[in-house]
Tab-separated table of C-alpha atoms and ligand atoms in Angstrom:
chain	number	residue	atom	x	y	z
A	1	MET	CA	-1.127	29.658	-11.852
A	2	ALA	CA	-0.666	31.745	-15.014
A	3	GLY	CA	-1.878	35.122	-14.906
A	4	HIS	CA	-1.254	35.753	-11.266
A	5	GLY	CA	1.970	37.409	-11.656
A	6	MET	CA	3.853	34.934	-9.618
A	7	THR	CA	6.514	32.674	-10.214
A	8	PHE	CA	7.005	29.552	-7.878
A	9	ALA	CA	10.569	29.443	-6.708
A	10	VAL	CA	10.926	25.679	-7.571
A	11	HIS	CA	8.569	23.993	-10.306
A	12	HIS	CA	10.243	20.764	-10.315
A	13	GLY	CA	12.048	17.964	-8.164
A	14	GLU	CA	14.332	17.304	-10.962
A	15	TYR	CA	17.045	19.415	-10.194
A	16	TRP	CA	16.934	18.266	-6.227
A	17	ARG	CA	17.258	14.622	-7.429
A	18	MET	CA	20.057	15.464	-9.915
A	19	ARG	CA	22.050	17.413	-7.184
A	20	ASP	CA	21.385	14.444	-4.837
A	21	HIS	CA	22.645	12.297	-7.579
A	22	ILE	CA	25.658	14.012	-8.166
A	23	GLN	CA	26.438	14.695	-4.063
A	24	LYS	CA	25.912	10.908	-3.686
A	25	MET	CA	28.816	10.533	-6.205
A	26	GLN	CA	30.961	12.755	-4.550
A	27	GLY	CA	30.364	11.212	-0.976
A	28	GLU	CA	28.188	14.393	0.486
A	29	GLU	CA	25.617	13.872	2.938
A	30	GLN	CA	22.200	13.107	2.023
A	31	PHE	CA	19.777	15.513	2.513
A	32	SER	CA	17.255	14.401	5.528
A	33	CYS	CA	14.335	16.195	6.698
A	34	GLY	CA	12.616	15.673	9.882
A	35	VAL	CA	8.844	15.333	9.964
A	36	VAL	CA	6.069	16.016	12.644
A	37	ILE	CA	2.526	14.699	11.487
A	38	VAL	CA	-0.258	16.282	13.190
A	39	ALA	CA	-2.979	13.948	14.132
A	40	ALA	CA	-4.347	15.051	17.460
A	41	GLY	CA	-7.256	16.759	15.945
A	42	ARG	CA	-10.804	15.442	17.342
A	43	GLY	CA	-12.522	16.353	13.857
A	44	GLU	CA	-16.049	17.400	14.415
A	45	ARG	CA	-16.846	18.726	11.131
A	46	ALA	CA	-16.515	15.391	9.733
A	47	GLY	CA	-18.990	14.202	11.660
A	48	GLN	CA	-17.614	12.788	15.028
A	49	SER	CA	-20.042	10.333	16.690
A	50	ALA	CA	-19.066	6.846	16.989
A	51	GLU	CA	-16.876	6.557	13.306
A	52	GLY	CA	-13.943	8.012	15.559
A	53	PRO	CA	-11.802	11.108	14.088
A	54	LYS	CA	-10.962	11.307	10.547
A	55	GLN	CA	-7.184	10.697	10.438
A	56	TYR	CA	-8.182	6.804	11.372
A	57	ARG	CA	-11.279	6.526	9.149
A	58	THR	CA	-11.112	4.079	6.516
A	59	ILE	CA	-10.503	5.273	2.831
A	60	GLY	CA	-9.345	3.208	0.164
A	61	ASP	CA	-9.208	-0.030	2.774
A	62	ARG	CA	-6.798	1.692	4.796
A	63	PRO	CA	-6.788	4.419	7.771
A	64	VAL	CA	-6.126	8.111	6.497
A	65	ILE	CA	-3.070	8.438	8.506
A	66	ALA	CA	-1.592	5.115	6.800
A	67	HIS	CA	-1.492	6.825	3.279
A	68	THR	CA	0.004	9.697	4.884
A	69	LEU	CA	2.492	7.931	6.530
A	70	ASP	CA	3.553	5.962	3.602
A	71	THR	CA	4.027	8.828	1.515
A	72	PHE	CA	6.780	10.067	4.153
A	73	ALA	CA	8.222	6.385	4.632
A	74	THR	CA	8.643	5.959	0.846
A	75	TRP	CA	10.404	9.356	0.625
A	76	PRO	CA	14.090	9.421	0.569
A	77	GLY	CA	14.353	12.500	2.163
A	78	ALA	CA	12.640	11.806	5.216
A	79	GLY	CA	14.342	11.990	8.478
A	80	PRO	CA	12.970	11.143	11.968
A	81	VAL	CA	9.068	11.247	11.788
A	82	VAL	CA	7.214	12.172	15.146
A	83	VAL	CA	3.632	11.501	15.044
A	84	VAL	CA	1.363	13.894	17.128
A	85	ILE	CA	-1.871	12.049	18.740
A	86	HIS	CA	-4.512	12.345	21.050
A	87	PRO	CA	-3.992	10.705	24.377
A	88	ASP	CA	-7.227	8.584	23.762
A	89	ASP	CA	-6.290	7.566	20.384
A	90	GLU	CA	-3.115	4.992	21.204
A	91	GLU	CA	-4.890	1.876	20.498
A	92	LEU	CA	-6.320	3.638	16.834
A	93	PHE	CA	-3.130	4.732	16.126
A	94	ALA	CA	-1.402	1.051	16.799
A	95	ALA	CA	-3.988	-0.244	14.237
A	96	ALA	CA	-3.450	2.103	11.648
A	97	ARG	CA	0.322	1.622	11.963
A	98	LYS	CA	0.142	-2.071	11.116
A	99	ARG	CA	-1.875	-0.881	7.722
A	100	MET	CA	0.959	1.104	6.441
A	101	ALA	CA	2.664	-0.487	3.373
A	102	GLY	CA	5.976	0.858	4.196
A	103	THR	CA	8.344	0.717	7.631
A	104	VAL	CA	9.560	3.753	9.244
A	105	GLU	CA	11.166	4.934	12.307
A	106	LEU	CA	8.273	6.808	14.424
A	107	THR	CA	8.262	8.536	17.744
A	108	VAL	CA	4.645	8.979	18.976
A	109	VAL	CA	4.000	11.918	21.492
A	110	HIS	CA	0.646	13.239	22.855
A	111	GLY	CA	-0.684	16.732	21.665
A	112	GLY	CA	-1.987	19.455	23.562
A	113	ALA	CA	-5.170	21.284	23.848
A	114	THR	CA	-4.665	23.046	20.418
A	115	ARG	CA	-3.345	22.233	17.123
A	116	GLN	CA	-0.457	25.017	17.859
A	117	LEU	CA	0.204	22.959	20.993
A	118	SER	CA	0.355	20.030	19.412
A	119	VAL	CA	2.895	20.898	16.863
A	120	LEU	CA	4.877	22.255	19.732
A	121	ALA	CA	5.193	18.922	21.486
A	122	GLY	CA	5.987	17.479	17.893
A	123	LEU	CA	9.050	19.875	17.187
A	124	GLU	CA	10.479	19.417	20.799
A	125	ALA	CA	10.395	15.488	19.808
A	126	VAL	CA	11.794	15.829	16.390
A	127	ALA	CA	14.586	18.566	17.767
A	128	ALA	CA	15.584	15.548	20.162
A	129	THR	CA	16.798	13.714	16.922
A	130	GLY	CA	18.974	16.859	15.889
A	131	THR	CA	17.458	17.191	12.466
A	132	GLU	CA	18.142	20.450	11.025
A	133	TYR	CA	14.891	20.930	8.801
A	134	VAL	CA	11.510	19.995	9.680
A	135	MET	CA	8.257	19.452	7.338
A	136	ILE	CA	4.858	19.774	9.490
A	137	HIS	CA	2.036	17.944	8.119
A	138	ASP	CA	-1.568	17.602	8.596
A	139	ALA	CA	-2.423	13.495	8.781
A	140	VAL	CA	-5.805	14.420	7.168
A	141	ARG	CA	-4.070	15.278	3.890
A	142	PRO	CA	-3.314	12.038	2.616
A	143	PHE	CA	-3.036	13.271	-1.196
A	144	PHE	CA	0.221	15.093	-1.242
A	145	ASP	CA	2.801	13.349	-3.338
A	146	HIS	CA	6.786	12.742	-3.611
A	147	ALA	CA	6.950	15.759	-6.549
A	148	LEU	CA	5.432	18.197	-3.768
A	149	LEU	CA	7.948	16.653	-1.105
A	150	ASP	CA	10.900	17.308	-3.717
A	151	ARG	CA	9.833	20.866	-4.623
A	152	CYS	CA	10.059	21.397	-0.427
A	153	GLY	CA	13.345	19.802	0.058
A	154	ALA	CA	14.721	21.857	-2.614
A	155	ALA	CA	13.310	25.105	-1.570
A	156	LEU	CA	14.855	24.074	2.090
A	157	ARG	CA	18.319	23.067	0.677
A	158	ASP	CA	18.505	26.235	-1.368
A	159	GLY	CA	18.221	28.164	1.731
A	160	ALA	CA	14.812	29.001	2.475
A	161	GLU	CA	13.887	29.465	6.410
A	162	ALA	CA	10.137	28.721	6.288
A	163	LEU	CA	7.770	27.884	3.357
A	164	LEU	CA	4.659	26.465	2.594
A	165	PRO	CA	3.090	24.874	-0.527
A	166	ALA	CA	0.158	27.096	-1.996
A	167	ILE	CA	-2.390	27.185	-4.735
A	168	ALA	CA	-4.172	30.195	-6.304
A	169	VAL	CA	-7.362	30.876	-5.488
A	170	ALA	CA	-9.689	29.874	-8.330
A	171	ASP	CA	-13.177	30.883	-7.252
A	172	THR	CA	-14.248	34.770	-7.193
A	173	LEU	CA	-14.155	35.570	-3.466
A	174	LYS	CA	-16.973	37.440	-1.623
A	175	ARG	CA	-16.893	39.226	1.562
A	176	THR	CA	-20.570	39.277	3.292
A	177	THR	CA	-22.485	41.239	5.594
A	178	THR	CA	-23.837	39.667	8.809
A	179	ALA	CA	-27.494	39.543	7.237
A	180	GLY	CA	-25.806	37.322	4.506
A	181	PHE	CA	-25.547	40.023	1.589
A	182	VAL	CA	-22.442	40.564	-0.655
A	183	ALA	CA	-20.546	43.441	1.183
A	184	GLU	CA	-17.877	43.453	-1.679
A	185	THR	CA	-15.767	41.149	-3.931
A	186	VAL	CA	-12.527	40.450	-2.893
A	187	PRO	CA	-9.824	40.648	-5.595
A	188	ARG	CA	-8.372	37.169	-5.887
A	189	THR	CA	-5.217	38.285	-7.606
A	190	ASP	CA	-2.316	37.518	-4.928
A	191	LEU	CA	-4.616	35.166	-2.889
A	192	TYR	CA	-3.425	31.413	-2.216
A	193	ALA	CA	-4.691	28.878	-0.060
A	194	ALA	CA	-2.157	27.672	2.276
A	195	GLN	CA	-1.645	23.823	2.301
A	196	THR	CA	1.011	21.742	4.473
A	197	PRO	CA	3.902	20.207	4.361
A	198	GLN	CA	4.788	23.462	5.914
A	199	CYS	CA	8.627	23.435	6.013
A	200	PHE	CA	11.043	25.263	8.135
A	201	ARG	CA	14.373	25.417	9.540
A	202	LEU	CA	13.711	23.522	12.844
A	203	GLU	CA	15.683	25.948	15.162
A	204	SER	CA	13.759	28.759	13.587
A	205	ILE	CA	10.434	27.502	14.002
A	206	LEU	CA	10.865	25.900	17.467
A	207	SER	CA	11.950	29.132	18.847
A	208	ALA	CA	8.879	30.877	16.954
A	209	HIS	CA	6.762	28.024	18.826
A	210	ARG	CA	7.945	28.443	21.935
A	211	GLN	CA	8.061	32.227	21.819
A	212	ALA	CA	4.124	32.032	20.783
A	213	ALA	CA	3.347	29.561	23.693
A	214	ALA	CA	5.202	31.768	26.425
A	215	SER	CA	3.115	34.900	25.382
A	216	GLY	CA	0.056	33.122	25.811
A	217	LYS	CA	-0.720	32.836	22.379
A	218	SER	CA	-2.403	29.386	21.351
A	219	ASP	CA	-4.724	29.532	18.603
A	220	PHE	CA	-2.572	30.137	15.365
A	221	THR	CA	-4.006	27.744	12.861
A	222	ASP	CA	-0.867	26.606	10.829
A	223	ASP	CA	2.726	27.202	11.400
A	224	ALA	CA	3.730	29.790	8.525
A	225	SER	CA	1.519	32.321	10.500
A	226	ILE	CA	3.974	31.485	13.588
A	227	ALA	CA	6.612	32.118	11.464
A	228	GLU	CA	5.096	35.310	10.070
A	229	TRP	CA	4.320	36.490	13.362
A	230	ALA	CA	7.898	35.881	14.722
A	231	GLY	CA	9.152	37.880	11.856
A	232	ILE	CA	10.359	34.882	9.688
A	233	PRO	CA	9.896	35.335	5.760
A	234	VAL	CA	7.865	32.473	4.231
A	235	LEU	CA	8.252	31.321	0.855
A	236	LEU	CA	5.574	29.894	-1.111
A	237	VAL	CA	5.968	27.124	-3.587
A	238	GLU	CA	3.853	25.261	-6.099
A	239	GLY	CA	1.020	23.280	-3.828
A	240	SER	CA	-0.916	20.471	-5.554
A	241	VAL	CA	-4.644	20.648	-6.191
A	242	ASP	CA	-4.617	16.805	-4.765
A	243	ASN	CA	-3.407	17.803	-1.666
A	244	PHE	CA	-6.774	18.678	0.036
A	245	LYS	CA	-7.624	18.343	3.359
A	246	LEU	CA	-10.198	16.062	4.523
A	247	THR	CA	-12.558	18.142	6.503
A	248	LEU	CA	-16.160	17.247	5.752
A	249	ARG	CA	-17.936	13.737	5.901
A	250	ARG	CA	-18.291	14.192	2.110
A	251	ASP	CA	-14.718	14.524	1.788
A	252	LEU	CA	-13.927	11.279	3.183
A	253	SER	CA	-16.213	9.207	0.985
A	254	MET	CA	-14.663	11.398	-2.149
A	255	ALA	CA	-11.255	10.240	-0.962
A	256	ASP	CA	-12.302	6.738	-0.708
A	257	GLU	CA	-13.717	6.657	-3.943
A	258	LYS	CA	-10.733	8.518	-5.505
A	259	LEU	CA	-8.678	5.665	-3.961
A	260	THR	CA	-11.165	2.842	-5.456
A	261	ARG	CA	-10.578	4.055	-8.749
A	262	MET	CA	-6.857	4.500	-8.468
A	263	ALA	CA	-6.494	1.041	-6.936
A	264	ILE	CA	-3.993	-1.253	-8.877
A	265	PRO	CA	-5.839	-4.789	-9.101
A	266	ASP	CA	-3.887	-7.409	-7.170
A	267	VAL	CA	-3.625	-10.224	-9.935
A	268	ARG	CA	-1.232	-12.809	-8.931
A	269	THR	CA	0.105	-15.660	-10.645
A	270	GLY	CA	1.752	-18.877	-9.215
A	271	ASN	CA	3.397	-21.877	-10.922
A	272	GLY	CA	3.839	-25.492	-9.512
A	273	TYR	CA	5.755	-28.369	-11.099
A	274	ASP	CA	5.564	-32.230	-9.957
A	275	VAL	CA	6.576	-35.400	-11.448
A	276	HIS	CA	5.882	-39.043	-10.132
A	277	GLN	CA	7.421	-42.301	-11.139
A	278	LEU	CA	5.759	-44.711	-13.201
A	279	VAL	CA	5.834	-48.652	-12.086
A	280	ASP	CA	4.043	-51.550	-12.781
A	281	GLY	CA	0.275	-50.991	-11.726
A	282	ASP	CA	-3.300	-51.105	-13.363
A	283	GLY	CA	-3.734	-47.370	-13.935
A	284	VAL	CA	-3.002	-43.782	-13.116
A	285	THR	CA	-5.002	-41.127	-11.180
A	286	LEU	CA	-4.936	-37.684	-13.148
A	287	CYS	CA	-6.810	-34.962	-12.192
A	288	GLY	CA	-9.048	-37.032	-10.153
A	289	VAL	CA	-9.717	-39.057	-12.942
A	290	PHE	CA	-8.575	-42.605	-12.725
A	291	ILE	CA	-7.393	-44.247	-16.480
A	292	PRO	CA	-6.865	-47.852	-16.514
A	293	HIS	CA	-2.936	-48.295	-17.626
A	294	ASP	CA	-0.563	-51.080	-17.568
A	295	ARG	CA	1.436	-48.882	-14.893
A	296	LYS	CA	0.563	-46.685	-11.847
A	297	LEU	CA	2.217	-43.720	-10.560
A	298	SER	CA	4.240	-44.081	-7.465
A	299	GLY	CA	3.849	-41.964	-4.786
A	300	HIS	CA	2.700	-41.508	-0.941
A	301	SER	CA	-0.879	-39.993	-1.784
A	302	ASP	CA	-2.766	-41.152	-4.931
A	303	ALA	CA	0.189	-39.564	-6.972
A	304	ASP	CA	-1.905	-37.277	-8.825
A	305	VAL	CA	0.907	-35.489	-10.303
A	306	ALA	CA	-1.298	-32.772	-12.021
A	307	LEU	CA	-3.576	-31.985	-8.700
A	308	HIS	CA	-0.368	-31.666	-6.661
A	309	ALA	CA	1.406	-29.007	-9.277
A	310	LEU	CA	-1.887	-27.040	-9.088
A	311	THR	CA	-1.706	-27.069	-5.332
A	312	ASP	CA	1.632	-25.711	-5.544
A	313	ALA	CA	0.714	-22.989	-7.692
A	314	LEU	CA	-2.515	-22.032	-5.840
A	315	LEU	CA	-0.058	-22.209	-2.914
A	316	ALA	CA	2.289	-19.501	-4.321
A	317	THR	CA	-0.113	-16.679	-5.062
A	318	CYS	CA	-0.272	-15.918	-1.718
A	319	GLY	CA	3.131	-17.335	-0.196
A	320	ALA	CA	1.760	-20.082	1.668
A	321	GLY	CA	4.512	-22.480	0.943
A	322	ASP	CA	4.276	-25.433	-0.939
A	323	ILE	CA	2.421	-28.843	-0.642
A	324	GLY	CA	5.193	-30.705	1.404
A	325	ASP	CA	4.865	-27.823	4.147
A	326	HIS	CA	1.027	-28.536	4.642
A	327	PHE	CA	0.907	-32.363	3.744
A	328	PRO	CA	4.227	-33.802	5.175
A	329	PRO	CA	4.893	-37.237	2.936
A	330	SER	CA	6.265	-38.506	6.230
A	331	ASP	CA	2.634	-38.113	7.966
A	332	PRO	CA	0.676	-41.604	7.236
A	333	GLN	CA	-2.818	-40.163	7.350
A	334	TRP	CA	-1.738	-38.914	3.982
A	335	LYS	CA	-1.132	-42.388	2.667
A	336	GLY	CA	-3.227	-43.511	0.023
A	337	ALA	CA	-5.266	-40.101	0.291
A	338	PRO	CA	-7.176	-38.543	-2.590
A	339	SER	CA	-5.166	-35.619	-3.910
A	340	ARG	CA	-8.164	-33.549	-4.254
A	341	ILE	CA	-7.898	-32.867	-0.512
A	342	PHE	CA	-4.791	-31.158	-0.926
A	343	LEU	CA	-6.038	-28.860	-3.880
A	344	GLU	CA	-9.237	-28.094	-1.647
A	345	HIS	CA	-7.077	-27.151	1.358
A	346	ALA	CA	-5.216	-24.796	-0.970
A	347	ALA	CA	-7.766	-23.395	-2.640
A	348	GLN	CA	-9.508	-22.778	1.144
A	349	ILE	CA	-6.378	-20.743	1.846
A	350	VAL	CA	-6.297	-18.581	-1.003
A	351	ARG	CA	-9.805	-17.914	0.091
A	352	GLU	CA	-9.452	-16.860	3.623
A	353	ARG	CA	-6.729	-14.581	2.181
A	354	GLY	CA	-8.976	-12.876	0.094
A	355	GLY	CA	-8.240	-14.093	-3.247
A	356	THR	CA	-10.936	-15.245	-6.189
A	357	ILE	CA	-9.463	-17.803	-8.276
A	358	THR	CA	-9.800	-16.767	-11.954
A	359	ASN	CA	-7.842	-19.234	-13.865
A	360	ALA	CA	-5.984	-22.882	-13.314
A	361	ASP	CA	-3.908	-24.343	-16.040
A	362	ILE	CA	-2.452	-27.914	-16.126
A	363	SER	CA	0.089	-29.000	-18.764
A	364	LEU	CA	0.504	-32.978	-18.740
A	365	ILE	CA	3.988	-34.416	-19.916
A	366	ALA	CA	3.510	-37.929	-20.572
A	367	GLU	CA	3.856	-40.656	-23.238
A	368	ALA	CA	0.861	-42.750	-22.218
A	369	PRO	CA	-1.922	-43.215	-21.465
A	370	LYS	CA	-3.768	-40.872	-23.824
A	371	VAL	CA	-5.088	-37.691	-21.865
A	372	GLY	CA	-7.659	-36.504	-24.488
A	373	PRO	CA	-10.565	-38.641	-23.787
A	374	HIS	CA	-10.309	-37.597	-20.419
A	375	ARG	CA	-10.011	-33.849	-20.591
A	376	GLN	CA	-13.454	-32.946	-20.082
A	377	GLN	CA	-14.013	-34.771	-16.874
A	378	MET	CA	-10.563	-33.628	-15.598
A	379	ARG	CA	-11.743	-30.378	-16.450
A	380	GLU	CA	-14.736	-30.897	-14.339
A	381	ASN	CA	-13.060	-32.043	-11.448
A	382	LEU	CA	-10.948	-28.976	-11.154
A	383	ALA	CA	-13.826	-26.724	-11.621
A	384	ALA	CA	-15.791	-28.661	-8.822
A	385	ILE	CA	-13.088	-28.553	-6.448
A	386	LEU	CA	-12.272	-25.192	-6.981
A	387	GLY	CA	-15.762	-24.122	-7.168
A	388	VAL	CA	-15.132	-22.132	-10.501
A	389	SER	CA	-16.691	-22.297	-13.772
A	390	LEU	CA	-15.387	-24.747	-16.587
A	391	ASP	CA	-14.164	-22.023	-18.728
A	392	ARG	CA	-11.175	-21.099	-15.882
A	393	CYS	CA	-10.155	-24.703	-15.997
A	394	SER	CA	-7.648	-26.125	-18.932
A	395	ILE	CA	-6.069	-29.355	-19.005
A	396	LYS	CA	-3.631	-29.569	-21.799
A	397	ALA	CA	-1.474	-32.420	-22.444
A	398	THR	CA	1.889	-33.521	-24.736
A	399	THR	CA	4.036	-36.046	-25.038
A	400	ASN	CA	7.931	-35.696	-24.431
A	401	GLU	CA	8.848	-36.904	-28.050
A	402	LYS	CA	10.351	-40.108	-26.353
A	403	LEU	CA	13.100	-37.669	-25.020
A	404	GLY	CA	14.120	-38.135	-21.174
A	405	PHE	CA	12.630	-39.726	-18.472
A	406	VAL	CA	9.029	-38.869	-19.717
A	407	GLY	CA	10.226	-40.306	-22.945
A	408	ARG	CA	11.098	-43.751	-21.516
A	409	ASN	CA	8.067	-43.876	-19.866
A	410	GLU	CA	9.741	-43.726	-16.467
A	411	GLY	CA	7.215	-40.992	-15.343
A	412	ILE	CA	4.767	-38.372	-15.628
A	413	ALA	CA	5.214	-34.585	-15.029
A	414	ALA	CA	3.081	-31.771	-14.855
A	415	ILE	CA	3.217	-27.723	-14.900
A	416	ALA	CA	0.432	-25.651	-13.320
A	417	THR	CA	-0.414	-21.860	-13.473
A	418	ALA	CA	-2.847	-20.448	-11.067
A	419	THR	CA	-4.318	-16.997	-11.496
A	420	VAL	CA	-5.786	-15.414	-8.169
A	421	VAL	CA	-6.962	-11.942	-7.878
A	422	TYR	CA	-7.253	-10.549	-4.317
A	423	THR	CA	-8.887	-7.901	-3.121
A	424	SER	CA	-8.823	-7.743	0.768
A	425	ARG	CA	-5.406	-6.621	1.444
A	426	SER	CA	-6.077	-6.540	5.067
A	427	LYS	CA	-5.800	-10.180	5.855
A	428	LEU	CA	-2.359	-10.189	3.687
A	429	ASP	CA	-0.947	-7.467	5.258
A	430	VAL	CA	-1.589	-8.508	8.738
A	431	ASP	CA	-1.570	-12.258	8.799
A	432	ASP	CA	1.837	-13.540	8.299
A	433	ARG	CA	0.855	-17.053	9.683
A	434	TYR	CA	3.043	-18.781	6.598
B	501	MG	MG1	3.801	-34.887	-5.822
């Protein structure tokens, strides 16, 4: 921005946040601003065809509009949110809304024949909520952030009647002749590219919109121009270069790549713990290996304490309850069952939910029998059951130094940790069966 001879009114949201904090301490009312999201466009320039309007196209595994809505949903200053959609897009919007990470109270209204008339419909709906301020934002600008909203909120609170985020034009501009030659170079000093959200005192912009519609004007392409037309002074605040509008098909693929690069790996760990009592017998089954011994583990199934702990650890990576939920001890069909069934089932749940098991680690705590000679076979069993390589399966064993119930040979305990990387958020977000 430097060198353009202009200083933006508000550079940081810090001041606003601090003032909010002070007002909160003083018991004053929190700032709240209504939001109108304009999502009624058909978006022909992005290549309409069978792929549908671009606000519903997928970037970073979710529809564009879900990203946009989430940024408002998680901003403390957001008041009532109105989304203006095309009447044909009810189903698309309902599906997109389910893909939001956050939740927000939404009113959905149908748009009009032009962007201007769609915004008017949204403003009428948001006015019904009694909000004092409104932000009008294009659904196809998913890359705005809270810092930008803070700057806008601060300017509204400082008394601006109308404002828009803008960035200085960086390219040299040429005006052309109809024949495609340069007619002149346009000085770019004082030239800014307008973004959204454009923000207003609701009363002012609603009245300007009504006036414009009543006078037969219906082709204003942004709301600041309606404010200008109505003689309302429009303040510029610093926009954000990331806040670009998805216009062309190429913009969508760029946005998708950007989000994929930014994605935080969804790595989850779960732990499990189990104990079974030792009673007189001829051997114990640990990690699917039968080890001859003068005792056995008591339990409904084969009492494989190690596989039980790991089953719980796997289920814990996707909130899928515990082994008792899936295989109730009261159910006679699991009597004497090999515990690999339980672990296979947990691994299947994890995979169905988009998980890839990357590590399984079990610690056995027992005074006897010795685990060491069987460790390799145990790891091989785990690798086969889970369908992962051997180096991702770990078995460790320790005694309990003759302390406690384990030390007295009354039982064997196992602790397990599972690590799973989830790549498909869709199943996790939508499927809440467990
Ligand atoms: Mg058990």
